[in-house]
Short mmCIF file of C-alpha atoms in Angstrom, two decimals:
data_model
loop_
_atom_site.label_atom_id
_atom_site.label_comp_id
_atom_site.label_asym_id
_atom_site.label_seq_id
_atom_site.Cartn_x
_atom_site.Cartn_y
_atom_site.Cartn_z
CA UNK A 211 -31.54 -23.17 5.83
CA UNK A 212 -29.43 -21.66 8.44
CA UNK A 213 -30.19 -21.75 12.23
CA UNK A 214 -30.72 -18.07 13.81
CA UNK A 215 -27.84 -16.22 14.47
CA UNK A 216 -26.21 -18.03 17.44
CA UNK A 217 -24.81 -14.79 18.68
CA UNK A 218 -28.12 -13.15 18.91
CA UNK A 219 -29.92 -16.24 20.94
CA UNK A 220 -26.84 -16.27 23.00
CA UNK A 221 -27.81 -12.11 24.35
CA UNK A 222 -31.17 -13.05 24.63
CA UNK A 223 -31.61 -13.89 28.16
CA UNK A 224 -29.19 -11.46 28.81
CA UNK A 225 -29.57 -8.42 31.35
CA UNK A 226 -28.62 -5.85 28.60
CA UNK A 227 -31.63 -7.26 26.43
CA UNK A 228 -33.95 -7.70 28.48
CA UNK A 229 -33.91 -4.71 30.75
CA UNK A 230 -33.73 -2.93 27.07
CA UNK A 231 -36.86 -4.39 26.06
CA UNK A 232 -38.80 -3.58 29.53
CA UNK A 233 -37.43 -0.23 29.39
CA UNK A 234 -38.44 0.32 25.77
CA UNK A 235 -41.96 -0.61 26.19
CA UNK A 236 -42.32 0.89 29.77
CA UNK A 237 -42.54 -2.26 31.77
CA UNK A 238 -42.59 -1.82 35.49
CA UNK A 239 -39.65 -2.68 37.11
CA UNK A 240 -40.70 -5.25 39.20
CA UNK A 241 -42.51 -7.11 35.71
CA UNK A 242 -38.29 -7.93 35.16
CA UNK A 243 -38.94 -10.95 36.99
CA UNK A 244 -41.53 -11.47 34.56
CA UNK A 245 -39.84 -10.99 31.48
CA UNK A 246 -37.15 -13.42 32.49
CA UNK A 247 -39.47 -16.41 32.95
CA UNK A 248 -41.21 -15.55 29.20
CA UNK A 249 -38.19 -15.47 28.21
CA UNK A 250 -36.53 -18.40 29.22
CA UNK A 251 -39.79 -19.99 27.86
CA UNK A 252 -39.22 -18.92 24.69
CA UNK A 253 -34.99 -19.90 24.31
CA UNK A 254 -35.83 -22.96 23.78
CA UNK A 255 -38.22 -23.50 21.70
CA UNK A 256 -36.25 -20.72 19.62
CA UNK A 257 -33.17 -22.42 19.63
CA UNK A 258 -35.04 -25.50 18.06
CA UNK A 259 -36.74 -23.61 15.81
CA UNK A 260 -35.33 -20.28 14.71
CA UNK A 261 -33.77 -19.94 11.14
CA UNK A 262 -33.13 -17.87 8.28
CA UNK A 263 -32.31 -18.19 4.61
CA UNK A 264 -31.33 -16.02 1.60
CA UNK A 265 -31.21 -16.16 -2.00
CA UNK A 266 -30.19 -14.17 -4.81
CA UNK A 267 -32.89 -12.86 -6.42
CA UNK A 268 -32.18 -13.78 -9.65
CA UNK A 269 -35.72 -11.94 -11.67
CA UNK A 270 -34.40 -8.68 -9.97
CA UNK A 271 -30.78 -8.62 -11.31
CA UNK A 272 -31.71 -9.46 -14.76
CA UNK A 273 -32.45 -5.56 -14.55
CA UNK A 274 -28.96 -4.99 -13.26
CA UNK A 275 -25.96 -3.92 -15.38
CA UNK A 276 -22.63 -5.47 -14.63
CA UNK A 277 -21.28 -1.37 -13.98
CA UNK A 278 -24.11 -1.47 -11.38
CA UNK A 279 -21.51 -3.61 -9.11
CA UNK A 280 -25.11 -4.37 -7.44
CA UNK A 281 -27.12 -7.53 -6.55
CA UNK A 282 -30.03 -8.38 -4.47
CA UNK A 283 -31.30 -11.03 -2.43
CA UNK A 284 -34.32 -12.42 -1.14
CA UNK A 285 -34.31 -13.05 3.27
CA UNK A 286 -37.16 -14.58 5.25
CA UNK A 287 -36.02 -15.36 9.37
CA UNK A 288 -38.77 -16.59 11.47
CA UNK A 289 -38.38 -17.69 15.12
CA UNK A 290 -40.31 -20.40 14.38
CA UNK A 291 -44.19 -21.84 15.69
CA UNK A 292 -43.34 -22.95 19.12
CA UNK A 293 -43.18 -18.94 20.14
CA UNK A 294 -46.18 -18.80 18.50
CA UNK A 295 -47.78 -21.73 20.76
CA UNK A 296 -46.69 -20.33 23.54
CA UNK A 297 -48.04 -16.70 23.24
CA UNK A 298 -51.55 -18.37 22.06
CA UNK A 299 -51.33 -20.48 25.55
CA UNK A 300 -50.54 -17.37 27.34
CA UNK A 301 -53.78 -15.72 25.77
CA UNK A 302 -56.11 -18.13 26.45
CA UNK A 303 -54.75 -18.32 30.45
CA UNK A 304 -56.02 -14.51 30.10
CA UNK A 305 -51.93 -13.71 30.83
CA UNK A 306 -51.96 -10.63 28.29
CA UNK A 307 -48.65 -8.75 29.53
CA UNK A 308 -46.79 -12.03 29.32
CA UNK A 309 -48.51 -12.52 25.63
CA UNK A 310 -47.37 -9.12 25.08
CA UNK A 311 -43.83 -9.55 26.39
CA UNK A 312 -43.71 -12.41 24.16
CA UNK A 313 -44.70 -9.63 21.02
CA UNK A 314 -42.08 -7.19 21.93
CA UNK A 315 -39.10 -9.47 22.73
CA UNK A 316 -39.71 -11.46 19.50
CA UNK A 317 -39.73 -8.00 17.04
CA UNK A 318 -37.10 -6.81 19.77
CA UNK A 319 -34.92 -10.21 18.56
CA UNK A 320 -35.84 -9.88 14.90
CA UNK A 321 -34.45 -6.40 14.75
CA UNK A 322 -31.41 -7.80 15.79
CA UNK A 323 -31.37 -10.36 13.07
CA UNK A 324 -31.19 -7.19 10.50
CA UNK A 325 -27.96 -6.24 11.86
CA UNK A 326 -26.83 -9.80 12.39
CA UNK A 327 -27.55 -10.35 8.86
CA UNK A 328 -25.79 -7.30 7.66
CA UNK A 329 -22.44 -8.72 9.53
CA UNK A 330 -22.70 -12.14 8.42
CA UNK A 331 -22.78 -9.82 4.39
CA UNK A 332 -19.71 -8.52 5.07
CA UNK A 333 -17.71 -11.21 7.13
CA UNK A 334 -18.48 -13.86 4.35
CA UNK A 335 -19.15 -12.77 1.24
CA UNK A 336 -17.51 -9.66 -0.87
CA UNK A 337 -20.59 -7.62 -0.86
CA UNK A 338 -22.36 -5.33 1.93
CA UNK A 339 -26.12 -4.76 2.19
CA UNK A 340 -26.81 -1.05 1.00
CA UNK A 341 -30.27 -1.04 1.70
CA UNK A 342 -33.38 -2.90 2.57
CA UNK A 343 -36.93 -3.38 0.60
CA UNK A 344 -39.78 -4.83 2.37
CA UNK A 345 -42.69 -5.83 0.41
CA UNK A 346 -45.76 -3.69 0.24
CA UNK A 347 -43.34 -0.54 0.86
CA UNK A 348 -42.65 0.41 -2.24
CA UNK A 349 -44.07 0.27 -5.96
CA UNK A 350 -41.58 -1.78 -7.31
CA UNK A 351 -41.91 -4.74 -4.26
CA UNK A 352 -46.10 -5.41 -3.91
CA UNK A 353 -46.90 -7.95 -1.27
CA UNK A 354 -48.22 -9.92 -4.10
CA UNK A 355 -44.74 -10.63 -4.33
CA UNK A 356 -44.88 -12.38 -1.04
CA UNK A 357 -45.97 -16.09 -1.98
CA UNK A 358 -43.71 -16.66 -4.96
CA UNK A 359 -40.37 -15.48 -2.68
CA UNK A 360 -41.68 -17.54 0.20
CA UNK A 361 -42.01 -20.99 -2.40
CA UNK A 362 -38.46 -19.87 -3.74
CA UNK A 363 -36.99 -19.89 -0.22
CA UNK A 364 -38.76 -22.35 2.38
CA UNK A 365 -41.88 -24.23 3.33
CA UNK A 366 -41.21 -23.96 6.44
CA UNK A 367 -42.83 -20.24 5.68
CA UNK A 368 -46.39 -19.50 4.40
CA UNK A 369 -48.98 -16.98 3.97
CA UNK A 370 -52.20 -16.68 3.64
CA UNK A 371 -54.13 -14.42 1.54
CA UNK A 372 -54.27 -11.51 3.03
CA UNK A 373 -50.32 -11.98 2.87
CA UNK A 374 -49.84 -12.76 6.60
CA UNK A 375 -46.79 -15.08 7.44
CA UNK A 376 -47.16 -17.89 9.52
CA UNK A 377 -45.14 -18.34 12.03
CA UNK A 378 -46.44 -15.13 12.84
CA UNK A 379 -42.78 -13.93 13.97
CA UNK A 380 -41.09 -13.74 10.67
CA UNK A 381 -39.64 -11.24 8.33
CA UNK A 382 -39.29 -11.05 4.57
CA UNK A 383 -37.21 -8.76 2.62
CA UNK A 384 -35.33 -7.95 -0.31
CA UNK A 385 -32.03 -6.91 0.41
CA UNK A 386 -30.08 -4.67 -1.86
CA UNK A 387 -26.09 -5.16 -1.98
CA UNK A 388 -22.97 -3.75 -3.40
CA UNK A 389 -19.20 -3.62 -3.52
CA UNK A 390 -19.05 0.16 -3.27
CA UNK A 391 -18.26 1.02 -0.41
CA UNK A 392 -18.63 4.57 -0.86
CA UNK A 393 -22.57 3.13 -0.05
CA UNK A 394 -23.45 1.75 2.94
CA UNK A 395 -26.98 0.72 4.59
CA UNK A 396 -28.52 3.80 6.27
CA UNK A 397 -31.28 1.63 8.14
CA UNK A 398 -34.18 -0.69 7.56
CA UNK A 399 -36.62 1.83 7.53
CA UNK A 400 -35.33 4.50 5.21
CA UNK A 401 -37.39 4.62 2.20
CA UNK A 402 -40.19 2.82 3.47
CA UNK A 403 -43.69 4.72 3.69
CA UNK A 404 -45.44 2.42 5.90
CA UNK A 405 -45.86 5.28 8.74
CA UNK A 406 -47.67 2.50 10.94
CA UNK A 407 -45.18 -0.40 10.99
CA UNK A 408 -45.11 -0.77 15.35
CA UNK A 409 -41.18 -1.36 14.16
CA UNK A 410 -40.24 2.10 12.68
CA UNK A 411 -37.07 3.14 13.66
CA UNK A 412 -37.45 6.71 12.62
CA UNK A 413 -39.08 9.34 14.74
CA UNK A 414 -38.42 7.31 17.59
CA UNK A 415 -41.03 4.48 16.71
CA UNK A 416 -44.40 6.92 17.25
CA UNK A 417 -46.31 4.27 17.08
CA UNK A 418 -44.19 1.58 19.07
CA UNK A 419 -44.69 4.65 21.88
CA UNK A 420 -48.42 4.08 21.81
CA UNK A 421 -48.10 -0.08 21.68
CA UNK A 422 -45.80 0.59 25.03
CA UNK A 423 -48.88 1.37 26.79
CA UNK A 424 -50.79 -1.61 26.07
CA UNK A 425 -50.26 -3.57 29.05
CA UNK A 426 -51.58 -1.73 31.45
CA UNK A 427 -54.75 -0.74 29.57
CA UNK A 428 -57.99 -2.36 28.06
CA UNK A 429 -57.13 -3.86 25.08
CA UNK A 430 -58.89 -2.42 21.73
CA UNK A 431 -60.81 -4.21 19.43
CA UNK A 432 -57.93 -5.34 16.85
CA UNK A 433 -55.38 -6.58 19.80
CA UNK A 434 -58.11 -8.54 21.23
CA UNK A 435 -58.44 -10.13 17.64
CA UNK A 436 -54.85 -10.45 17.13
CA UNK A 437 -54.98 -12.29 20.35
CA UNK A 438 -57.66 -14.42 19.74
CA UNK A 439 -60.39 -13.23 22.48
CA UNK A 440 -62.94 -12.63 20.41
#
């Protein structure tokens, strides 16, 4: 198990990230004040907490030929439960745009644990990550998958069975790598289907648009179940 990218935590509670985030989702600029207390909230407990892991998949390469010059490996990062305690504390105080800040700083962070991961690739190993495959997505990666790679990788990572990870904020993924360098990753999102995911990076995140909104408006039905009012 490897701590979170040290270079990422060290930007978090920077101006560049956070005024990206409030832009992004269409925080007010006087919330900025607001941001940086969540967010010095959750350093902390991140920076105790945070981690990622990888291993190669070894059931998936089995299919590979050696002229494929192509492996793949299984990722989980999660920043941990304490962000989780905190947002739930911050719900039941009734302090929804600071639970929500919480939401879209942590998938905000996470994104840049894609791209951290794809440098740490390439700096230390002879391989480079030429694409991504997130289970559910595609045929060939159900989200049945999802207990058998978490077992393989960590406890510190579990699901439950409608194959929601817990702590909520973590990521698993297969990632697919090569030597050629004639191939190189185009994205996370390219080739995925899931037209919903409030992370899509193509389009310019429709649906990420709509969550900007949120925290100035009643919440629906689902977010007040995600965060646990009714």
């Amino acid at each position: 198990m490897a701590t979170f990218f040290p270079n990422v935590l060290d930007k978090f509670l920077s101006s560049a990230f956070l005024e990206g985030v409030r832009k992004k989702y269409h925080y007010e600029e006087t919330q900025a004040s607001e941001f940086q207390v969540v967010a010095e909230e959750m350093l902390p407990l991140m920076r105790e907490e945070a981690f990622w892991e990888r291993r190669v998949s070894l059931g998936k390469n089995k299919h590979q030929s050696e002229e494929c010059n192509m492996i793949h490996e299984q990722v989980v990062m999660s920043l941990g439960n304490g962000v989780d305690r905190l947002q739930e504390k911050y719900s039941e105080r009734g302090l929804l745009s600071q639970s929500y800040m919480i939401e879209v700083m942590a998938s905000e962070l996470l994104l840049q644990g894609y791209v951290a991961y794809n440098y740490y690739i390439k700096e230390n190993t002879d391989w480079h990550v030429a694409r991504y495959h997130f289970l559910g997505s595609e045929e060939n990666y159900p989200l049945e998958m999802m207990p058998d790679l978490l077992r393989e990788l960590t406890p510190l990572i579990t699901c439950n069975s409608a194959f929601c990870m817990l702590p909520k904020k973590s990521v698993a993924f297969i990632a697919e790598l090569t030597q050629d360098d004639k191939v190189q990753c185009r994205g996370i999102c390219v080739g995925c289907n899931n037209l919903n995911c409030s992370n899509r990076m193509e389009d310019g995140g429709l649906i990420q648009k709509r969550l900007s909104v949120m925290t100035d408006l009643p919440l629906t039905y689902g977010y007040r179940r995600i965060f646990g009012l009714i």
